[in-house]
Short mmCIF file of C-alpha atoms and ligand atoms in Angstrom, two decimals:
data_model
loop_
_atom_site.label_atom_id
_atom_site.label_comp_id
_atom_site.label_asym_id
_atom_site.label_seq_id
_atom_site.Cartn_x
_atom_site.Cartn_y
_atom_site.Cartn_z
CA UNK Q 20 185.73 149.42 103.70
CA UNK Q 21 182.69 151.66 103.35
CA UNK Q 22 183.28 154.47 105.46
CA UNK Q 23 180.59 156.88 106.59
CA UNK Q 24 181.85 160.51 107.01
CA UNK Q 25 179.59 162.45 109.02
CA UNK Q 26 180.66 165.93 108.55
CA UNK Q 27 178.74 169.35 108.08
CA UNK Q 28 181.52 171.34 106.51
CA UNK Q 29 181.59 170.90 102.60
CA UNK Q 30 185.34 171.68 102.52
CA UNK Q 31 186.56 169.20 105.13
CA UNK Q 32 184.00 166.64 103.54
CA UNK Q 33 185.39 167.15 100.10
CA UNK Q 34 189.05 166.62 101.53
CA UNK Q 35 188.27 163.60 103.35
CA UNK Q 36 186.27 161.94 100.18
CA UNK Q 37 189.43 162.47 98.38
CA UNK Q 38 191.70 160.95 100.82
CA UNK Q 39 189.62 158.04 101.58
CA UNK Q 40 188.91 157.32 97.88
CA UNK Q 41 192.83 157.37 97.31
CA UNK Q 42 193.36 154.72 99.94
CA UNK Q 43 191.09 152.40 98.23
CA UNK Q 44 188.06 152.71 100.44
CA UNK Q 45 184.55 153.82 99.38
CA UNK Q 46 183.26 157.05 101.20
CA UNK Q 47 179.58 157.58 102.01
CA UNK Q 48 178.42 160.98 103.13
CA UNK Q 49 176.02 162.08 105.90
CA UNK Q 50 175.78 165.95 106.39
CA UNK Q 51 174.50 165.94 109.95
CA UNK Q 52 174.21 163.49 112.95
CA UNK Q 53 170.35 163.13 112.20
CA UNK Q 54 170.92 162.15 108.58
CA UNK Q 55 173.66 159.50 109.85
CA UNK Q 56 171.00 157.92 112.24
CA UNK Q 57 168.42 157.81 109.51
CA UNK Q 58 170.89 155.83 107.36
CA UNK Q 59 171.31 153.01 109.86
CA UNK Q 60 169.65 149.78 108.48
CA UNK Q 61 169.22 151.31 105.03
CA UNK Q 62 172.79 151.89 103.96
CA UNK Q 63 175.56 149.44 104.76
CA UNK Q 64 178.97 150.82 106.18
CA UNK Q 65 181.84 149.36 108.01
CA UNK Q 66 183.32 152.38 109.96
CA UNK Q 67 182.44 155.96 110.73
CA UNK Q 68 184.22 159.04 110.84
CA UNK Q 69 182.30 161.56 112.94
CA UNK Q 70 182.75 165.33 113.12
CA UNK Q 71 182.23 166.44 116.81
CA UNK Q 72 180.85 169.94 116.46
CA UNK Q 73 177.91 170.05 114.32
CA UNK Q 74 174.54 172.04 114.47
CA UNK Q 75 171.78 169.92 115.72
CA UNK Q 76 172.93 166.56 117.14
CA UNK Q 77 176.67 166.86 117.95
CA UNK Q 78 179.18 163.92 117.34
CA UNK Q 79 178.96 162.67 120.83
CA UNK Q 80 175.33 162.50 120.87
CA UNK Q 81 174.99 160.99 117.46
CA UNK Q 82 177.57 158.32 118.53
CA UNK Q 83 175.56 157.50 121.67
CA UNK Q 84 172.28 157.12 119.61
CA UNK Q 85 174.09 155.27 116.95
CA UNK Q 86 175.40 152.70 119.26
CA UNK Q 87 171.90 152.21 120.65
CA UNK Q 88 170.38 151.78 117.17
CA UNK Q 89 173.17 149.37 116.16
CA UNK Q 90 172.41 147.28 119.10
CA UNK Q 91 174.79 144.22 119.09
CA UNK Q 92 176.39 145.10 115.92
CA UNK Q 93 179.86 146.76 116.46
CA UNK Q 94 181.51 148.95 114.00
CA UNK Q 95 184.46 151.46 114.55
CA UNK Q 96 183.68 155.09 115.10
CA UNK Q 97 186.48 157.43 114.91
CA UNK Q 98 186.02 161.34 116.04
CA UNK Q 99 187.38 164.05 113.92
CA UNK Q 100 188.00 166.78 116.58
CA UNK Q 101 189.65 170.19 116.71
CA UNK Q 102 192.76 170.63 118.97
CA UNK Q 103 190.47 170.80 122.08
CA UNK Q 104 192.58 168.88 124.41
CA UNK Q 105 192.59 165.51 126.30
CA UNK Q 106 189.26 166.03 128.10
CA UNK Q 107 187.44 166.33 124.76
CA UNK Q 108 189.16 162.96 123.57
CA UNK Q 109 188.16 161.30 126.88
CA UNK Q 110 184.50 162.57 126.49
CA UNK Q 111 184.45 161.13 122.80
CA UNK Q 112 185.77 157.64 123.95
CA UNK Q 113 183.23 157.55 126.79
CA UNK Q 114 180.45 158.45 124.38
CA UNK Q 115 181.25 155.31 122.38
CA UNK Q 116 183.93 156.40 120.02
CA UNK Q 117 186.98 153.94 119.43
CA UNK Q 118 189.75 156.53 118.43
CA UNK Q 119 190.15 160.13 117.32
CA UNK Q 120 191.77 162.22 114.61
CA UNK Q 121 192.79 165.67 114.97
CA UNK Q 122 191.87 168.19 112.35
CA UNK Q 123 193.40 169.24 109.96
CA UNK Q 124 193.51 165.52 109.09
CA UNK Q 125 196.97 164.18 108.08
CA UNK Q 126 196.52 161.70 105.25
CA UNK Q 127 199.18 159.48 106.75
CA UNK Q 128 197.63 159.35 110.21
CA UNK Q 129 194.19 158.70 108.49
CA UNK Q 130 195.78 155.72 106.61
CA UNK Q 131 197.20 154.36 109.87
CA UNK Q 132 193.98 154.63 111.60
CA UNK Q 133 192.11 152.94 108.83
CA UNK Q 134 194.46 149.95 108.85
CA UNK Q 135 194.11 149.58 112.66
CA UNK Q 136 190.23 149.78 112.39
CA UNK Q 137 190.20 147.35 109.55
CA UNK Q 138 192.00 144.82 111.55
CA UNK Q 139 189.51 145.23 114.36
CA UNK Q 140 186.74 144.95 112.13
CA UNK Q 141 188.12 141.62 110.65
CA UNK Q 142 188.74 140.14 114.26
CA UNK Q 143 185.20 141.29 115.30
CA UNK Q 144 183.61 139.63 112.29
CA UNK Q 145 185.41 136.48 112.80
CA UNK Q 146 184.29 136.51 116.59
CA UNK Q 147 180.74 137.16 115.39
CA UNK Q 148 180.97 134.13 112.97
CA UNK Q 149 182.23 131.96 115.69
CA UNK Q 150 179.59 133.09 118.17
CA UNK Q 151 176.89 132.26 115.70
CA UNK Q 152 178.43 128.80 115.21
CA UNK Q 153 178.67 128.30 118.93
CA UNK Q 154 175.14 129.28 119.53
CA UNK Q 155 173.89 127.08 116.69
CA UNK Q 156 176.07 124.13 118.39
CA UNK Q 157 174.77 124.79 121.72
CA UNK Q 158 171.03 124.36 120.41
CA UNK Q 159 171.62 121.30 118.15
CA UNK Q 160 172.68 117.58 118.41
CA UNK Q 161 175.86 117.35 116.23
CA UNK Q 162 175.19 113.65 115.19
CA UNK Q 163 171.47 113.97 113.92
CA UNK Q 164 171.16 117.78 113.40
CA UNK Q 165 168.07 117.76 115.84
CA UNK Q 166 167.60 120.16 118.63
CA UNK Q 167 169.55 118.94 121.69
CA UNK Q 168 167.92 118.29 125.12
CA UNK Q 169 168.69 121.79 126.58
CA UNK Q 170 166.95 123.59 123.49
CA UNK Q 171 163.98 121.24 123.60
CA UNK Q 172 163.45 121.78 127.38
CA UNK Q 173 163.57 125.74 126.85
CA UNK Q 174 161.21 125.57 123.86
CA UNK Q 175 158.96 122.72 125.23
CA UNK Q 176 158.13 124.82 128.43
CA UNK Q 177 156.87 127.63 126.45
CA UNK Q 178 154.58 125.52 124.36
CA UNK Q 179 153.23 123.77 127.51
CA UNK Q 180 152.58 127.12 129.08
CA UNK Q 181 150.68 128.31 125.88
CA UNK Q 182 148.76 125.26 125.58
CA UNK Q 183 147.50 125.61 129.17
CA UNK Q 184 146.67 129.25 128.60
CA UNK Q 185 144.68 128.42 125.45
CA UNK Q 186 143.32 125.34 126.94
CA UNK Q 187 144.59 123.17 124.14
CA UNK Q 188 145.86 119.55 124.46
CA UNK Q 189 149.53 118.74 124.25
CA UNK Q 190 151.18 115.44 123.88
CA UNK Q 191 154.87 114.26 124.85
CA UNK Q 192 156.42 111.24 123.04
CA UNK Q 193 159.50 109.55 124.43
CA UNK Q 194 161.10 107.12 122.04
CA UNK Q 195 163.97 104.77 122.16
CA UNK Q 196 165.74 102.57 119.65
CA UNK Q 197 164.95 98.96 120.34
CA UNK Q 198 167.96 96.65 121.12
CA UNK Q 199 170.45 99.34 120.30
CA UNK Q 200 173.07 97.93 122.47
CA UNK Q 201 173.03 94.77 120.37
CA UNK Q 202 173.00 96.92 117.10
CA UNK Q 203 176.36 98.65 118.18
CA UNK Q 204 177.81 95.37 119.36
CA UNK Q 205 176.82 93.68 116.03
CA UNK Q 206 177.50 96.40 113.32
CA UNK Q 207 179.84 98.78 115.34
CA UNK Q 208 179.57 102.26 116.79
CA UNK Q 209 180.02 104.16 113.50
CA UNK Q 210 177.05 102.19 111.91
CA UNK Q 211 175.25 102.76 115.27
CA UNK Q 212 175.64 106.48 114.59
CA UNK Q 213 174.14 105.98 111.10
CA UNK Q 214 171.41 104.21 112.59
CA UNK Q 215 170.54 107.21 115.00
CA UNK Q 216 170.96 109.38 112.01
CA UNK Q 217 168.32 107.54 110.12
CA UNK Q 218 166.05 107.57 113.10
CA UNK Q 219 166.53 111.28 113.26
CA UNK Q 220 165.64 111.83 109.60
CA UNK Q 221 162.49 109.70 110.07
CA UNK Q 222 161.39 111.83 112.94
CA UNK Q 223 162.19 115.09 111.03
CA UNK Q 224 159.96 113.64 107.88
CA UNK Q 225 156.99 112.40 110.01
CA UNK Q 226 156.62 115.36 112.53
CA UNK Q 227 156.63 117.94 109.82
CA UNK Q 228 154.13 120.50 111.29
CA UNK Q 229 155.58 123.85 112.06
CA UNK Q 230 154.53 123.41 115.77
CA UNK Q 231 155.87 120.13 116.24
CA UNK Q 232 158.95 120.12 118.34
CA UNK Q 233 161.56 117.34 118.54
CA UNK Q 234 165.03 116.40 119.83
CA UNK Q 235 167.54 113.88 120.56
CA UNK Q 236 167.07 113.44 124.27
CA UNK Q 237 170.30 111.59 124.81
CA UNK Q 238 171.92 108.39 123.65
CA UNK Q 239 169.32 106.61 121.64
CA UNK Q 240 166.43 108.46 123.13
CA UNK Q 241 164.47 110.97 121.04
CA UNK Q 242 161.52 113.22 122.23
CA UNK Q 243 158.61 114.85 120.53
CA UNK Q 244 156.15 117.46 121.73
CA UNK Q 245 153.01 117.75 119.72
CA UNK Q 246 150.90 121.02 120.08
CA UNK Q 247 147.17 120.89 119.94
CA UNK Q 248 147.09 116.99 119.78
CA UNK Q 249 145.38 114.51 122.32
CA UNK Q 250 146.46 110.96 122.96
CA UNK Q 251 144.61 109.66 119.85
CA UNK Q 252 146.13 112.12 117.55
CA UNK Q 253 149.51 111.38 119.02
CA UNK Q 254 149.07 107.67 118.76
CA UNK Q 255 148.12 108.23 115.10
CA UNK Q 256 151.34 110.08 114.20
CA UNK Q 257 153.35 107.63 116.17
CA UNK Q 258 152.10 104.84 114.12
CA UNK Q 259 153.12 106.71 111.13
CA UNK Q 260 156.68 106.92 112.49
CA UNK Q 261 156.80 103.11 113.08
CA UNK Q 262 155.53 102.59 109.50
CA UNK Q 263 158.17 104.81 108.23
CA UNK Q 264 160.84 102.96 110.16
CA UNK Q 265 159.50 99.67 108.60
CA UNK Q 266 159.63 101.27 105.14
CA UNK Q 267 163.13 102.42 105.63
CA UNK Q 268 163.86 98.68 106.60
CA UNK Q 269 167.44 99.34 108.09
CA UNK Q 270 168.59 95.80 108.94
CA UNK Q 271 168.79 94.74 112.61
CA UNK Q 272 170.02 91.21 112.43
CA UNK Q 273 170.24 91.06 116.37
CA UNK Q 274 166.73 92.42 117.18
CA UNK Q 275 164.40 89.80 118.38
CA UNK Q 276 161.57 92.34 117.68
CA UNK Q 277 161.61 92.85 113.94
CA UNK Q 278 164.27 92.39 111.11
CA UNK Q 279 164.46 96.22 110.73
CA UNK Q 280 165.38 98.86 113.12
CA UNK Q 281 162.41 99.73 115.35
CA UNK Q 282 161.73 102.17 118.18
CA UNK Q 283 159.27 101.96 121.13
CA UNK Q 284 157.35 105.17 122.00
CA UNK Q 285 155.58 106.33 125.33
CA UNK Q 286 153.12 108.97 125.03
CA UNK Q 287 151.53 111.08 127.63
CA UNK Q 288 149.14 113.89 127.10
CA UNK Q 289 148.04 117.14 128.89
CA UNK Q 290 144.46 117.32 128.60
CA UNK Q 291 142.48 120.42 128.75
CA UNK Q 292 142.16 121.95 132.09
CA UNK Q 293 144.89 119.73 133.49
CA UNK Q 294 147.56 121.32 135.84
CA UNK Q 295 150.70 119.46 134.85
CA UNK Q 296 154.30 120.52 134.50
CA UNK Q 297 156.32 119.53 131.37
CA UNK Q 298 158.55 117.40 133.74
CA UNK Q 299 155.82 115.46 134.93
CA UNK Q 300 154.51 114.92 131.43
CA UNK Q 301 157.85 113.64 130.22
CA UNK Q 302 157.97 111.31 133.40
CA UNK Q 303 154.85 110.00 132.37
CA UNK Q 304 155.57 109.41 128.81
CA UNK Q 305 158.70 107.70 130.00
CA UNK Q 306 156.60 105.26 131.96
CA UNK Q 307 154.64 104.57 128.81
CA UNK Q 308 157.92 103.91 127.01
CA UNK Q 309 158.84 101.46 129.68
CA UNK Q 310 155.36 99.74 129.17
CA UNK Q 311 156.04 99.79 125.27
CA UNK Q 312 159.32 98.15 125.93
CA UNK Q 313 157.96 95.46 128.16
CA UNK Q 314 155.02 94.63 126.06
CA UNK Q 315 156.91 93.79 123.00
CA UNK Q 316 158.58 96.95 121.67
CA UNK Q 317 158.20 98.26 118.19
CA UNK Q 318 154.94 100.12 119.52
CA UNK Q 319 153.32 103.09 120.83
CA UNK Q 320 151.70 103.14 124.01
CA UNK Q 321 149.65 106.32 125.23
CA UNK Q 322 148.59 106.78 128.70
CA UNK Q 323 146.47 103.88 129.95
CA UNK Q 324 142.85 104.69 130.65
CA UNK Q 325 142.78 104.98 134.33
CA UNK Q 326 139.16 103.85 134.60
CA UNK Q 327 140.48 100.36 133.40
CA UNK Q 328 142.44 97.79 135.55
CA UNK Q 329 145.90 96.70 134.39
CA UNK Q 330 146.77 93.02 134.01
CA UNK Q 331 150.30 91.92 133.60
CA UNK Q 332 150.75 88.65 131.68
CA UNK Q 333 154.01 86.97 132.28
CA UNK Q 334 155.06 83.91 130.38
CA UNK Q 335 158.11 82.84 128.39
CA UNK Q 336 155.71 81.34 125.87
CA UNK Q 337 155.11 84.04 123.15
CA UNK Q 338 151.95 82.35 121.83
CA UNK Q 339 150.49 82.10 125.27
CA UNK Q 340 151.15 85.78 126.02
CA UNK Q 341 149.54 86.64 122.66
CA UNK Q 342 146.41 84.64 123.28
CA UNK Q 343 146.00 85.84 126.74
CA UNK Q 344 146.35 89.39 125.68
CA UNK Q 345 143.60 88.95 122.93
CA UNK Q 346 141.47 87.31 125.16
CA UNK Q 347 141.83 89.72 128.18
CA UNK Q 348 142.23 93.28 126.60
CA UNK Q 349 138.65 93.96 126.61
CA UNK Q 350 138.70 93.82 130.40
CA UNK Q 351 141.78 95.70 131.14
CA UNK Q 352 144.95 97.54 130.06
CA UNK Q 353 147.53 94.76 129.32
CA UNK Q 354 151.32 94.57 129.95
CA UNK Q 355 153.28 91.65 129.09
CA UNK Q 356 156.62 90.05 130.44
CA UNK Q 357 158.82 87.40 129.12
CA UNK Q 358 160.66 86.36 132.23
CA UNK Q 359 160.52 86.27 135.82
CA UNK Q 360 163.04 89.17 136.34
CA UNK Q 361 160.98 91.24 133.93
CA UNK Q 362 157.83 90.35 135.83
CA UNK Q 363 159.23 91.48 139.05
CA UNK Q 364 160.74 94.67 137.42
CA UNK Q 365 157.32 95.70 135.94
CA UNK Q 366 155.61 94.82 139.10
CA UNK Q 367 157.62 97.03 141.07
CA UNK Q 368 157.50 99.94 138.60
CA UNK Q 369 154.07 99.83 137.24
CA UNK Q 370 152.10 97.89 139.94
CA UNK Q 371 149.45 96.26 137.92
CA UNK Q 372 146.10 95.44 139.55
CA UNK Q 373 146.61 91.70 138.68
CA UNK Q 374 149.56 89.45 137.32
CA UNK Q 375 148.88 86.28 135.48
CA UNK Q 376 152.02 84.02 135.21
CA UNK Q 377 152.72 80.49 134.54
CA UNK Q 378 155.55 78.13 135.45
CA UNK Q 379 158.12 80.06 133.41
CA UNK Q 380 157.54 83.21 135.41
CA UNK Q 381 156.78 81.91 138.92
CA UNK Q 382 158.86 82.54 141.82
CA UNK Q 383 160.97 79.77 143.62
CA UNK Q 384 158.56 79.41 146.37
CA UNK Q 385 155.50 78.75 144.29
CA UNK Q 386 155.13 75.36 143.18
CA UNK Q 387 153.55 74.99 139.84
CA UNK Q 388 152.96 72.25 137.30
CA UNK Q 389 153.02 72.01 133.58
CA UNK Q 390 152.62 69.01 131.52
CA UNK Q 391 151.81 68.02 128.12
CA UNK Q 392 148.10 68.06 128.69
CA UNK Q 393 147.81 71.52 130.03
CA UNK Q 394 149.39 74.18 132.23
CA UNK Q 395 148.56 76.10 135.48
CA UNK Q 396 148.03 79.72 135.51
CA UNK Q 397 148.33 81.77 138.71
CA UNK Q 398 146.59 85.24 139.47
CA UNK Q 399 148.09 87.57 141.95
CA UNK Q 400 146.71 90.85 143.03
CA UNK Q 401 148.74 94.14 143.64
CA UNK Q 402 149.63 92.89 147.24
CA UNK Q 403 151.13 89.57 145.73
CA UNK Q 404 148.28 87.78 147.04
CA UNK Q 405 147.36 84.59 145.06
CA UNK Q 406 143.56 85.24 144.11
CA UNK Q 407 143.16 82.43 141.41
CA UNK Q 408 144.82 79.38 140.39
CA UNK Q 409 143.64 77.81 137.06
CA UNK Q 410 144.42 74.57 135.38
CA UNK Q 411 143.96 75.07 131.61
CA UNK Q 412 144.18 72.59 128.88
CA UNK Q 413 146.89 72.93 126.27
CA UNK Q 414 144.37 73.86 123.55
CA UNK Q 415 143.87 76.91 125.67
CA UNK Q 416 140.32 76.77 126.83
CA UNK Q 417 140.27 80.12 128.29
CA UNK Q 418 136.60 80.18 129.15
CA UNK Q 419 137.54 79.47 132.67
CA UNK Q 420 139.98 82.35 132.87
CA UNK Q 421 137.26 84.65 131.46
CA UNK Q 422 134.87 83.48 134.11
CA UNK Q 423 137.55 84.19 136.78
CA UNK Q 424 138.14 87.56 135.67
CA UNK Q 425 134.50 88.40 135.38
CA UNK Q 426 134.28 87.28 139.12
CA UNK Q 427 137.34 89.52 140.07
CA UNK Q 428 135.78 92.45 138.28
CA UNK Q 429 132.29 92.30 139.55
N1 GTP I 14 176.59 104.58 118.43
C1 GTP I 14 176.14 105.19 119.24
N2 GTP I 14 175.49 104.50 120.36
C2 GTP I 14 175.16 105.13 121.24
C3 GTP I 14 175.11 106.51 121.37
N3 GTP I 14 174.51 106.94 122.53
C4 GTP I 14 174.14 105.87 123.24
N4 GTP I 14 174.64 104.66 122.65
C5 GTP I 14 174.43 103.47 122.96
O1 GTP I 14 173.01 102.87 122.94
C6 GTP I 14 172.91 101.77 123.81
C7 GTP I 14 171.81 101.78 124.61
O2 GTP I 14 171.51 100.60 125.35
P1 GTP I 14 170.51 100.08 126.19
O3 GTP I 14 170.14 101.31 127.00
O4 GTP I 14 171.04 98.89 127.04
O5 GTP I 14 169.07 99.85 125.56
P2 GTP I 14 168.90 98.81 124.23
O6 GTP I 14 169.97 97.99 123.76
O7 GTP I 14 168.34 99.79 123.13
O8 GTP I 14 167.45 98.06 124.64
P3 GTP I 14 166.09 98.29 124.84
O9 GTP I 14 166.07 99.85 125.01
O10 GTP I 14 165.68 97.60 125.87
O11 GTP I 14 165.53 97.98 123.54
C8 GTP I 14 174.14 101.64 124.71
O12 GTP I 14 175.17 100.54 124.22
C9 GTP I 14 175.06 103.03 124.38
O13 GTP I 14 176.31 102.93 124.25
C10 GTP I 14 175.52 107.12 120.27
O14 GTP I 14 175.51 108.42 120.15
N5 GTP I 14 175.91 106.45 119.30
#
């Protein structure tokens, strides 16, 4: 151990240096309490033997100040006292000392105290390392090495507050691995974990600004907070992540979305001068994640333009959904559903202004027809009232539908 001897008497100092060196330790010298305090942070030592009676700061005052200066770092301080009685010993321990030696110091007793103190130092250091590890583990997700949800929430709250104060935009992204249950079922849980790691790595790679904050939010869900980024900037970087996952090309044989592992992303942005709490922003991002999931997955959806109406297109026919989407997206925000149950689910959660559906997504009470020559489309409003019923030819003459929507929008 490196042992700091704080002692004003040259004779006692010389004796202690001699004894400590013989016991295999390294003595370091301070001639006064003031000098000892100045050495903190500049000179490394593991233990202190402190004289009590010194001119200037005495041993008790020095110990008190030393403990303050060392802050959370603990090291043993042993007083070297004259034979001044038990009261003095108690005063020393109260001042922050751990033990005492009586002058003249016996070499055997000194050796015993050094062994005991060294033992304490070892235990203390081990505890310190364990604490460090624990505090690391309490902030990180073990599997991906990203922050965990708790740490994210703590840090994100600060970022959102700062963004509000400096009137900067900030965006939250919620993302979720597509068809991950199927992935786990097909490849197994261990491979599932590898898949989550890969997604975590892509996130770390793409969101590489110092101010980007990201975490595993739970299960197969990840979250990102982008400082100083509006919905357009967030969408741009989200696209980069989707491309990166495509480049990685981790196979997902059971996905009906793509041949590789994909994610869906929902984005919500705090715009300048907007008074929104982090929790609300996350909720909004989550809603958009739901939209991303229900409108085809492997995509990023930012907050819809609230000045635009929303249309839900429900059909089991992929080509029909796509045709209608292309045709109607100039009028409105588009969401799609592939089945009746999905249609009803979205209806309840997102309440679109209109729902366009065909036979495959009609409720039992509605009669509908579909033959080789064409099909019937129905349009319902938010209240579930049928507002249009259109027979369209199979070759998809959508002019009728466009006209119908022009009427509805006017
Ligand atoms: N391997 C692994 N699987 C996990 C972990 N956490 C959650 N999961 C699994 O992730 C799956 C999530 O499934 P769902 O919520 O049904 O969603 P999904 O299959 O991804 O479907 P969509 O989100 O609709 O595309 C469940 O099967 C969970 O058991 C994990 O740490 N490791």
